[in-house]
Coordinates of C-alpha atoms in Angstrom, one line a residue:
X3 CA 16.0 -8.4 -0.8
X4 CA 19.7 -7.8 -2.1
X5 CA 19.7 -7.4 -6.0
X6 CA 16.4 -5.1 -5.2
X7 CA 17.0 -1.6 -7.1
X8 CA 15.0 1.1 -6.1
X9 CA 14.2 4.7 -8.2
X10 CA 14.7 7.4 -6.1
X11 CA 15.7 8.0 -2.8
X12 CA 13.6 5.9 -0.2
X13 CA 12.7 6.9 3.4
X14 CA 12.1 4.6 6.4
X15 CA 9.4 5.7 8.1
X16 CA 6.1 4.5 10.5
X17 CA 2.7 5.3 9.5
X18 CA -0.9 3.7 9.9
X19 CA -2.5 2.4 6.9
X20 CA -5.2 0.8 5.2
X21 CA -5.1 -1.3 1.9
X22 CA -8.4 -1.9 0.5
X23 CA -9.7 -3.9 -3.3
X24 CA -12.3 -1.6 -5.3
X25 CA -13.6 -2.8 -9.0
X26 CA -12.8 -0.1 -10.8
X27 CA -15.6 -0.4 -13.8
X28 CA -18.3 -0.2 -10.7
X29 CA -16.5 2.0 -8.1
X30 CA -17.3 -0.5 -5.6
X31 CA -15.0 -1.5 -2.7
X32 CA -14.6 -5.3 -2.8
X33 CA -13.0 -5.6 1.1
X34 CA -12.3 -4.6 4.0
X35 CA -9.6 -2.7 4.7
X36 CA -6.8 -4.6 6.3
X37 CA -4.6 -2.3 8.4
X38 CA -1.4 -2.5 8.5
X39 CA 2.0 0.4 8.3
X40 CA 4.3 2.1 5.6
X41 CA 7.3 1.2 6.5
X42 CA 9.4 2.7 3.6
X43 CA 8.5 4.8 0.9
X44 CA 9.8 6.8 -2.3
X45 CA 8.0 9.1 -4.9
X46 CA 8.1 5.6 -7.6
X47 CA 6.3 3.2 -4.8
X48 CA 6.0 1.9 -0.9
X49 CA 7.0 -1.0 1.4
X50 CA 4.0 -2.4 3.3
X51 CA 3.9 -4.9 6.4
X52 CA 0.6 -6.2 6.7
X53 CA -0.9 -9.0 9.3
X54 CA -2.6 -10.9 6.5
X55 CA -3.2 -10.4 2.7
X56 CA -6.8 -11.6 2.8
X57 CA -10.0 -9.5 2.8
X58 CA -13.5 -10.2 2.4
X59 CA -12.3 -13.5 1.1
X60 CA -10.2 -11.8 -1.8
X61 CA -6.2 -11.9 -1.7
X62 CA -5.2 -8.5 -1.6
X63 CA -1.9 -8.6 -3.6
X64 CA -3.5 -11.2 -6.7
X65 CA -7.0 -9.7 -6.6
X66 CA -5.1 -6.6 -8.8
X67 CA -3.0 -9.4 -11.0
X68 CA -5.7 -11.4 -11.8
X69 CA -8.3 -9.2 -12.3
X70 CA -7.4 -5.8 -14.1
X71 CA -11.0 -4.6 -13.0
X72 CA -10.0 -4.4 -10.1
X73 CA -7.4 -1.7 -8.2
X74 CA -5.6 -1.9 -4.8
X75 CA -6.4 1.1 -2.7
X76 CA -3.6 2.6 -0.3
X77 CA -5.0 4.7 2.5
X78 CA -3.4 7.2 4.4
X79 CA -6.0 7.8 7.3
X80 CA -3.6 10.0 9.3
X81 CA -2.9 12.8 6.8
X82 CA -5.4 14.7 7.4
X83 CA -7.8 15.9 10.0
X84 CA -10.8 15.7 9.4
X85 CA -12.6 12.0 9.2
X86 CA -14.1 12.8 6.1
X87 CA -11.1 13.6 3.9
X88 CA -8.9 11.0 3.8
X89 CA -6.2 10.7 1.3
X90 CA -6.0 7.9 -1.3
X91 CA -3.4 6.4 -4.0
X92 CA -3.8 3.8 -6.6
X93 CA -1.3 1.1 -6.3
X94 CA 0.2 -1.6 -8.3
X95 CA 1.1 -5.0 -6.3
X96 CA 5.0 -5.7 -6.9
X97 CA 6.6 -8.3 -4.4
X98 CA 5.2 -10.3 -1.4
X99 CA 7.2 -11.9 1.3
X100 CA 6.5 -13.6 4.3
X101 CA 8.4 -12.6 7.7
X102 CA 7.7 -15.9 9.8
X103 CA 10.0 -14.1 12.7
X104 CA 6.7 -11.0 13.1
X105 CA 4.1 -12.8 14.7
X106 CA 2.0 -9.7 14.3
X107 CA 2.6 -8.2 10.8
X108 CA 4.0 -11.5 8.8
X109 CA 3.5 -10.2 5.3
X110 CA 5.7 -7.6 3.7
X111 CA 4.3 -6.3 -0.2
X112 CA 5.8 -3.9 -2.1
X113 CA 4.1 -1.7 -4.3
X114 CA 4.5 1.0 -7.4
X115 CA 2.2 4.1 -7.5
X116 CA -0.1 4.3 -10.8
X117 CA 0.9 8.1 -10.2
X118 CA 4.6 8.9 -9.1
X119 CA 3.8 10.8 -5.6
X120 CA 4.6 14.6 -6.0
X121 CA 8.1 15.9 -4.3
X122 CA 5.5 18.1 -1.9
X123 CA 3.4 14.8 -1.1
X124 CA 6.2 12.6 -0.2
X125 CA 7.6 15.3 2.1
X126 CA 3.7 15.5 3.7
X127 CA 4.0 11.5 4.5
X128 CA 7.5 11.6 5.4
X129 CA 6.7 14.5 8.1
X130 CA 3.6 13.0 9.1
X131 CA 5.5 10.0 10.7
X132 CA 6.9 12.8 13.2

C-alpha cells in the first residue's frame, strides 16, 4: 500500500455495509448484497474488507469494469432508522487485494465515489461508527 496517495483527509473507522451490482439502463439489482465493513473513508472514496467478491455469480469489483451498464452499490444500512430509508452511494471499483492472514474478511477493495461525499455526510458516517 506504500506509494498509495490519498485526496483528502481519511478516517479509520468500523461500520456495517452492504455492496450490491445494479444494471443501470434497467434499474435492476444484479446480486446479492455481500456484507462486509468500511474500514476507512474520505469525502474522494472508501476502503472495504469484504469475505468474498462474488455475488449471484457476478464478481463484484470487474462486474463495474467490464460492463459500464452496470454500477456497484455501497450501502450504509445503519445510518438511518428506519428499515425503509436506507442510504446509498454510487461507487467506482479502484484496487483489490487479498489479506490471506483474515480468515473472515480476506478481500480488501478500494473504491472512488461517482459523487465526492458532502463535508456534512462524511461527518454523519464518521459519527455513526460511535
Amino acid at each position: 500500500m506504500a506509494g498509495r496517495r490519498w485526496k483528502g483527509k481519511r478516517y479509520s473507522i468500523r461500520l456495517p455495509i452492504s455492496l450490491f451490482l445494479r444494471d443501470e439502463e434497467s434499474r435492476r439489482i444484479l446480486s446479492e448484497p455481500q456484507s462486509g465493513t468500511l474500514v476507512d473513508i474520505s469525502q474522494g472514496g472508501a476502503c472495504l474488507r469484504l469475505p468474498g467478491v462474488f455475488s449471484n455469480g457476478r464478481h463484484l469489483f470487474y462486474g463495474p469494469l467490464d460492463l459500464p451498464s452496470q454500477s456497484l452499490c455501497l450501502e450504509f444500512p445503519s445510518l438511518s432508522n428506519e428499515s425503509d430509508k436506507v442510504f446509498v452511494l454510487h461507487v467506482w471499483p479502484v484496487w483489490l487485494d487479498r489479506d490471506f492472514s483474515d480468515k473472515s474478511m480476506p478481500f480488501r477493495m478500494g473504491v472512488s465515489f461517482l459523487e465526492e461525499l458532502s463535508k456534512k455526510m462524511l461527518k454523519v458516517v464518521v459519527a455513526a461508527d460511535g
